[in-house]
Structures are given as C-alpha cells and as structure tokens.
Short mmCIF file of C-alpha atoms in Angstrom, two decimals:
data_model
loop_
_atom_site.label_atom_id
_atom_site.label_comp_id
_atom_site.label_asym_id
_atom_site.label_seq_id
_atom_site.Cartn_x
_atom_site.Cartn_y
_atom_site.Cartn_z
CA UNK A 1102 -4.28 1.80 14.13
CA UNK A 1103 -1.79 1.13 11.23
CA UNK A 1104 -2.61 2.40 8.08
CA UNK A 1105 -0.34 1.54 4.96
CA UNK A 1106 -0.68 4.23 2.11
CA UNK A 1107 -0.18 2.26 -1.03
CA UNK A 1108 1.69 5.46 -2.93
CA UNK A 1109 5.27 5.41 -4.13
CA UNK A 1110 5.34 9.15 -4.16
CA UNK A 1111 7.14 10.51 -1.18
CA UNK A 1112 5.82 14.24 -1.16
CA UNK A 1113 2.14 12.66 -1.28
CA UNK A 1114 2.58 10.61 1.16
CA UNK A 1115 4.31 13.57 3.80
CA UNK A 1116 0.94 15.38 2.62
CA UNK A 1117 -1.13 13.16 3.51
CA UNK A 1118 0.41 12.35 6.65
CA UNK A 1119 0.22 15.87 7.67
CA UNK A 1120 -3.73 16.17 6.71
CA UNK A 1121 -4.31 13.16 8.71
CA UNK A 1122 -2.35 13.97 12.05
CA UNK A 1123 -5.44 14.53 14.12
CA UNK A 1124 -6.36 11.23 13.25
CA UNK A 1125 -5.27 8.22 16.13
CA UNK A 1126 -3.83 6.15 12.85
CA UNK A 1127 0.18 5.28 12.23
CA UNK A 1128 0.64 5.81 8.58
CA UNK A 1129 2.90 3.48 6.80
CA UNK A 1130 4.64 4.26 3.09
CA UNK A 1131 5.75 1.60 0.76
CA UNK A 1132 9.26 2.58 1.55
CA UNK A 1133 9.18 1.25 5.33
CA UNK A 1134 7.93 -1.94 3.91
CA UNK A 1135 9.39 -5.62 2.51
CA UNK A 1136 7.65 -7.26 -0.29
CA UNK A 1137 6.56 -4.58 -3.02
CA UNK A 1138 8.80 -5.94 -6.17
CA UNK A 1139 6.66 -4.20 -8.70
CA UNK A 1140 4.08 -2.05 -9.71
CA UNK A 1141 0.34 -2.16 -9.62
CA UNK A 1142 -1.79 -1.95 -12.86
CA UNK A 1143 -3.47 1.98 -13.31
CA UNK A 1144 -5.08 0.86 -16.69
CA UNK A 1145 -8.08 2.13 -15.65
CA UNK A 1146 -10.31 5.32 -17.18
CA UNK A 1147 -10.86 7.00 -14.30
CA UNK A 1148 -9.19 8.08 -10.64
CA UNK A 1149 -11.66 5.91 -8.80
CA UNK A 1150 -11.01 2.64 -11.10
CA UNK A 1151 -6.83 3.27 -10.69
CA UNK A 1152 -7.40 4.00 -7.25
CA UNK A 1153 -9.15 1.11 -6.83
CA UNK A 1154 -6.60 -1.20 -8.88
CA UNK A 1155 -3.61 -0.02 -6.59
CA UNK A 1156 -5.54 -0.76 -3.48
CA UNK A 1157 -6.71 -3.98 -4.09
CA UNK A 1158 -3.25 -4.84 -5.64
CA UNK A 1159 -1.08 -3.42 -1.86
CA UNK A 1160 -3.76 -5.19 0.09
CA UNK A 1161 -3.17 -8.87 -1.68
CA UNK A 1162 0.36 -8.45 -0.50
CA UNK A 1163 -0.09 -7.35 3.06
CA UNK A 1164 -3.85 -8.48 4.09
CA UNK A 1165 -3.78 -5.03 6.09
CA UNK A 1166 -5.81 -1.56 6.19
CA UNK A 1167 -4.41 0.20 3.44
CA UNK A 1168 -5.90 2.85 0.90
CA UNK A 1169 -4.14 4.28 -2.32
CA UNK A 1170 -5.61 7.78 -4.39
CA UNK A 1171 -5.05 8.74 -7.77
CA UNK A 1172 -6.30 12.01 -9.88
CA UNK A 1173 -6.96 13.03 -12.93
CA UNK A 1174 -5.91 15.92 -14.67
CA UNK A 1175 -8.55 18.43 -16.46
CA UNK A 1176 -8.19 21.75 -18.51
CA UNK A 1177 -10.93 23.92 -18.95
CA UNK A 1178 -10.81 25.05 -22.91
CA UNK A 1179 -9.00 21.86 -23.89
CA UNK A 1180 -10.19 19.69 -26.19
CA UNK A 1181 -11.75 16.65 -25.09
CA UNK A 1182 -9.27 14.48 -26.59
CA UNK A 1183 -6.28 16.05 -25.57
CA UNK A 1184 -7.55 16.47 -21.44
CA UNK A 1185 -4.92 14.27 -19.79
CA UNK A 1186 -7.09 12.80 -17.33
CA UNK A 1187 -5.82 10.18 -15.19
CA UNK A 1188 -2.93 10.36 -18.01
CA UNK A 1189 -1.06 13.41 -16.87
CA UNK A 1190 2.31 11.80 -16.74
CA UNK A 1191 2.06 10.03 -19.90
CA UNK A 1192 2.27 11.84 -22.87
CA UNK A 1193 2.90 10.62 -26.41
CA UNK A 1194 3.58 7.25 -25.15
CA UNK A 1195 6.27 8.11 -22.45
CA UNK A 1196 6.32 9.18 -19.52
CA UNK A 1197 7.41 12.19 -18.41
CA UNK A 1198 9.78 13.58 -16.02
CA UNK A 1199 9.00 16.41 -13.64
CA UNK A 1200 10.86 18.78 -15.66
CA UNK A 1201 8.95 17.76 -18.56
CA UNK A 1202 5.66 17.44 -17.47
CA UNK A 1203 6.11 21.48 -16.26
CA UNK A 1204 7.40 22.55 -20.01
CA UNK A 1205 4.66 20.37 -21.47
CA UNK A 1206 2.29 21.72 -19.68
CA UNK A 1207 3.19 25.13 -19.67
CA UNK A 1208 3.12 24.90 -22.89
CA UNK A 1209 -0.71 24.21 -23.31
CA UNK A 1210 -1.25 27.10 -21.16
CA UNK A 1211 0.79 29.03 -23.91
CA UNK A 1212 -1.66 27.95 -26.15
CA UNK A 1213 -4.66 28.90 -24.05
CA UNK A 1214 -3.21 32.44 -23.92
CA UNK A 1215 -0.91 32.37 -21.06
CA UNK A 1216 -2.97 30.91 -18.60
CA UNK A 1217 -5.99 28.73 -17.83
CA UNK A 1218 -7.98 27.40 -15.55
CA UNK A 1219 -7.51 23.58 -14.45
CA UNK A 1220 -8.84 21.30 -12.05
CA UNK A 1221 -7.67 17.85 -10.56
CA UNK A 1222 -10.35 15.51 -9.48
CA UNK A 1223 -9.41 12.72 -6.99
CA UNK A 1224 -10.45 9.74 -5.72
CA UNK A 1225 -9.53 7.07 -2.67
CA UNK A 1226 -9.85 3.88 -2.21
CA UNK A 1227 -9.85 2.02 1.23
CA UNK A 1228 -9.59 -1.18 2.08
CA UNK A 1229 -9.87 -1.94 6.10
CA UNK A 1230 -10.60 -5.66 5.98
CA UNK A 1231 -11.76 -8.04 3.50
CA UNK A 1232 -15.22 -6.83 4.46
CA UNK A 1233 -15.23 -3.28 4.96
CA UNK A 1234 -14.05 -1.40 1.71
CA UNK A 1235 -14.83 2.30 1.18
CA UNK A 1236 -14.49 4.11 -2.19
CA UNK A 1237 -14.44 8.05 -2.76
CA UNK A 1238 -14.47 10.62 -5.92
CA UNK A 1239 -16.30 14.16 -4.30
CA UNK A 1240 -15.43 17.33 -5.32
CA UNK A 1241 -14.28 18.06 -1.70
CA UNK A 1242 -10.94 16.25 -2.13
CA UNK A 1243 -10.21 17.72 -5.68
CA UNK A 1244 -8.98 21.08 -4.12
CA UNK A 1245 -11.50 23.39 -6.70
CA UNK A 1246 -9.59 25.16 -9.66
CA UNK A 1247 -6.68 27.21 -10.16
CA UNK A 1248 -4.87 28.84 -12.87
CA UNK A 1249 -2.26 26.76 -14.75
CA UNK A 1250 0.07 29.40 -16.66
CA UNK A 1251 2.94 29.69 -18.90
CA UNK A 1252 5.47 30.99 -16.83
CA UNK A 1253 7.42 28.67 -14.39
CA UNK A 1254 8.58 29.56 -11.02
CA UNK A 1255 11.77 27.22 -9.39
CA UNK A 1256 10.30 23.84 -8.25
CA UNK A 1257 10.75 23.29 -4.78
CA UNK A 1258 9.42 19.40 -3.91
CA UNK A 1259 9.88 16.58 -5.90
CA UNK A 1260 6.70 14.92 -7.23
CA UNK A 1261 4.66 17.62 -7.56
CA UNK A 1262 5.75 18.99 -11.05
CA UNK A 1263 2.79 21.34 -11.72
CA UNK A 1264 3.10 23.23 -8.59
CA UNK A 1265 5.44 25.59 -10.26
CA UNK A 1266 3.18 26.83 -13.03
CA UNK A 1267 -0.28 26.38 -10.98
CA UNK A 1268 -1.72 29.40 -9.51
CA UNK A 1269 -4.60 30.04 -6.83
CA UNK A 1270 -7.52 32.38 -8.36
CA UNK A 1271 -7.96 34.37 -5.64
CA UNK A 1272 -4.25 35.14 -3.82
CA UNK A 1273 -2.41 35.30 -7.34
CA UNK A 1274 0.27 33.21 -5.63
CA UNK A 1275 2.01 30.30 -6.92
CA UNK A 1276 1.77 26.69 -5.38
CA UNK A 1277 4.87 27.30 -4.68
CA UNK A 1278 4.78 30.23 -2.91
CA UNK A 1279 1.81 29.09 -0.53
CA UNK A 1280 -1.14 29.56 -3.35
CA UNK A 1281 -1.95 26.35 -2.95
CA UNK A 1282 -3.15 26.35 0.84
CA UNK A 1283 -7.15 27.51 0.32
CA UNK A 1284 -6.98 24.70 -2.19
CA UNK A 1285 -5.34 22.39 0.38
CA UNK A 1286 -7.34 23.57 3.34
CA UNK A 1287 -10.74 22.21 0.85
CA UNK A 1288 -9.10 18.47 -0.27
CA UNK A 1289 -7.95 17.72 4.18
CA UNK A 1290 -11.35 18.73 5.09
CA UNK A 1291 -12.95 16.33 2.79
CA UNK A 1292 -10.10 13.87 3.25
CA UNK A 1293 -10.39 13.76 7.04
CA UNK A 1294 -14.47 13.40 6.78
CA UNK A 1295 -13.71 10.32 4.61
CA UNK A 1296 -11.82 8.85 6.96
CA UNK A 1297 -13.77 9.49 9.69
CA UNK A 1298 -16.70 8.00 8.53
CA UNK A 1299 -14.85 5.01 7.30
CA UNK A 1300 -13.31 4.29 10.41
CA UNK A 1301 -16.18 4.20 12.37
CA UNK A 1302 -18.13 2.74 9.70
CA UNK A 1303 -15.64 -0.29 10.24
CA UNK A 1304 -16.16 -0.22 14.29
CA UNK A 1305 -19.44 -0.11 14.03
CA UNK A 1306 -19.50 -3.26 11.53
CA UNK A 1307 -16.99 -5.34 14.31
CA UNK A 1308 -19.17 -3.77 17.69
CA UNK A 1309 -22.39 -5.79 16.11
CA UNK A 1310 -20.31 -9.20 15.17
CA UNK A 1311 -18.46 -8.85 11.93
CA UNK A 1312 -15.72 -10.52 12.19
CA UNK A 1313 -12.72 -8.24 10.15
CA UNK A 1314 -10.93 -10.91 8.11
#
C-alpha cells in the first residue's frame, strides 16, 4: 500500500523509511507530490495535538493514507517554563536555524554544568481512511534519554541539529558517531508495532463491511 508521510523534513522521512522497510507499504514524501502550497497549523500544546493538526491538514488535500509525527523537546533540571516542548525550534519568537538551535542549546547544557539529561517524547498520527484514524504518544517511540552537552561535534545530516551535542548514557558516543542507535533500535520497535496494529486494525474494519471512504 501507499503511504504518504506528511513531513517536510527530508532526514525524517529517510528514517522513517528505513524503520519501516519490513513493512509491504510504499512511502511517499511531500517532495514527490503536487499540491502542498503551504504549511499546516502546529499551534497545538502538545506532539499528539500538532501531530494530529498536520495529518488531518495532508489528508484534506490528498483523501489518502497518510500519517505525520511531531515531538517535543524536554530537559531534565530545566525550569518548567523554559522546557521547549513541542517549541524546540522556536525560540524568542524566531525560529532557529540548525546552527542555532545546536549553540542555543548547548548553551543550556552550559548552564546545567556541561551536560544534562534530555528526553524527546513523540507522537503519530494516522489517518487510513475517513473511518479508520489511529493516534499514538508511548514512551516506546520517544527513544528514552540521553545526555545533551556543551560541547559540539561536526554535524553530519541536515535536520537533525541536536545530534551533534546529544549523547547516549551508556556508549558515551555521540549521535553522531552511532550513540544514537540503542535509542533508535527502542523508537522502530515501537514504531513498527504501531503500524502493525493499525494496519490490520484497518483490514479487519473492511473484511467485516466497512466501507474505507
């Protein structure tokens, strides 16, 4: 089946085309598309309810299975109102750059003495037919925590700013060296399971007579 992944980020979308290669689906980016002129809303206060909000808005346009994620952003020792949230990008009213978001960032961990521990927590929203919609926020497809630090290694993929000063607890490598593949390893398993069930959620629904519209 076709599968359209409402995300304009490119490395996301080659990640989660590689978690979901076992799966008998064809998945589809924006950027082998016609028809996305703008941008959906991600007003909401929470992964789920942006997740939600971009699904919804890709599936007006094409009527077709298609699911979008989003995360938030959390640092343990931070206070509550400076956690980013589902705000990581935006900061002060702008939005940042990659290169920015690492020196902001790495600059809170400064603060924190160096390094801290972070989390992102994630959610998905699918949409298979005007019928069968399936929402998800577990901790399985947040990845666990990590270390964010102060000191930057070179980025090596676009879109995935924090990589450089994130840091896996138990290796000691960078994201960018490979620190990031326990993590990874955690957030396809739970992925996968989602989509699973989903998908046979869905063929179950048509098998005993509902139509997909």
């Amino acid at each position: 089946m076709e599968l359209i992944f409402g995300t304009g980020n490119h490395g996301k979308f080659m990640m989660m085309k590689d978690f979901l290669e076992e799966l008998n689906v064809d998945l589809i980016g924006l950027d082998d598309l016609a028809g996305v002129e703008e941008s959906p809303e991600e007003s909401g206060s929470t992964p789920l309810e942006n997740a939600r909000m971009k699904a919804e808005y890709y599936y007006r346009i094409f009527q077709k299975p298609v699911f979008s994620c989003d995360s938030g952003f959390y640092i343990h020792g931070l206070p509550e109102e400076e956690q980013p949230g589902v705000h990581v990008r935006n900061v002060g009213g702008r939005r940042l750059s990659d290169e920015e978001m690492t020196a902001y960032y790495s600059g809170i961990a400064h603060r924190l003495g160096g390094k801290c521990l972070a989390e992102y927590r994630n959610a998905i929203c699918l949409i298979m037919n005007s019928r069968e919609r399936y929402e998800y926020e577990g901790a399985d497809i947040g990845g666990g925590s990590f270390y964010l630090v102060d000191r930057a290694k070179e980025q090596k993929e676009e879109g995935f700013p924090l990589d450089c000063i994130s840091v896996d607890i138990i290796t000691g490598n960078y994201f960018v060296e490979g620190g990031q593949l326990q993590c990874f390893d955690s957030q396809k398993e739970g992925l996968l399971r989602f989509f699973r069930e989903a998908m046979q959620k869905t063929e179950e629904s048509l098998q005993n007579g509902r139509p997909e519209k």
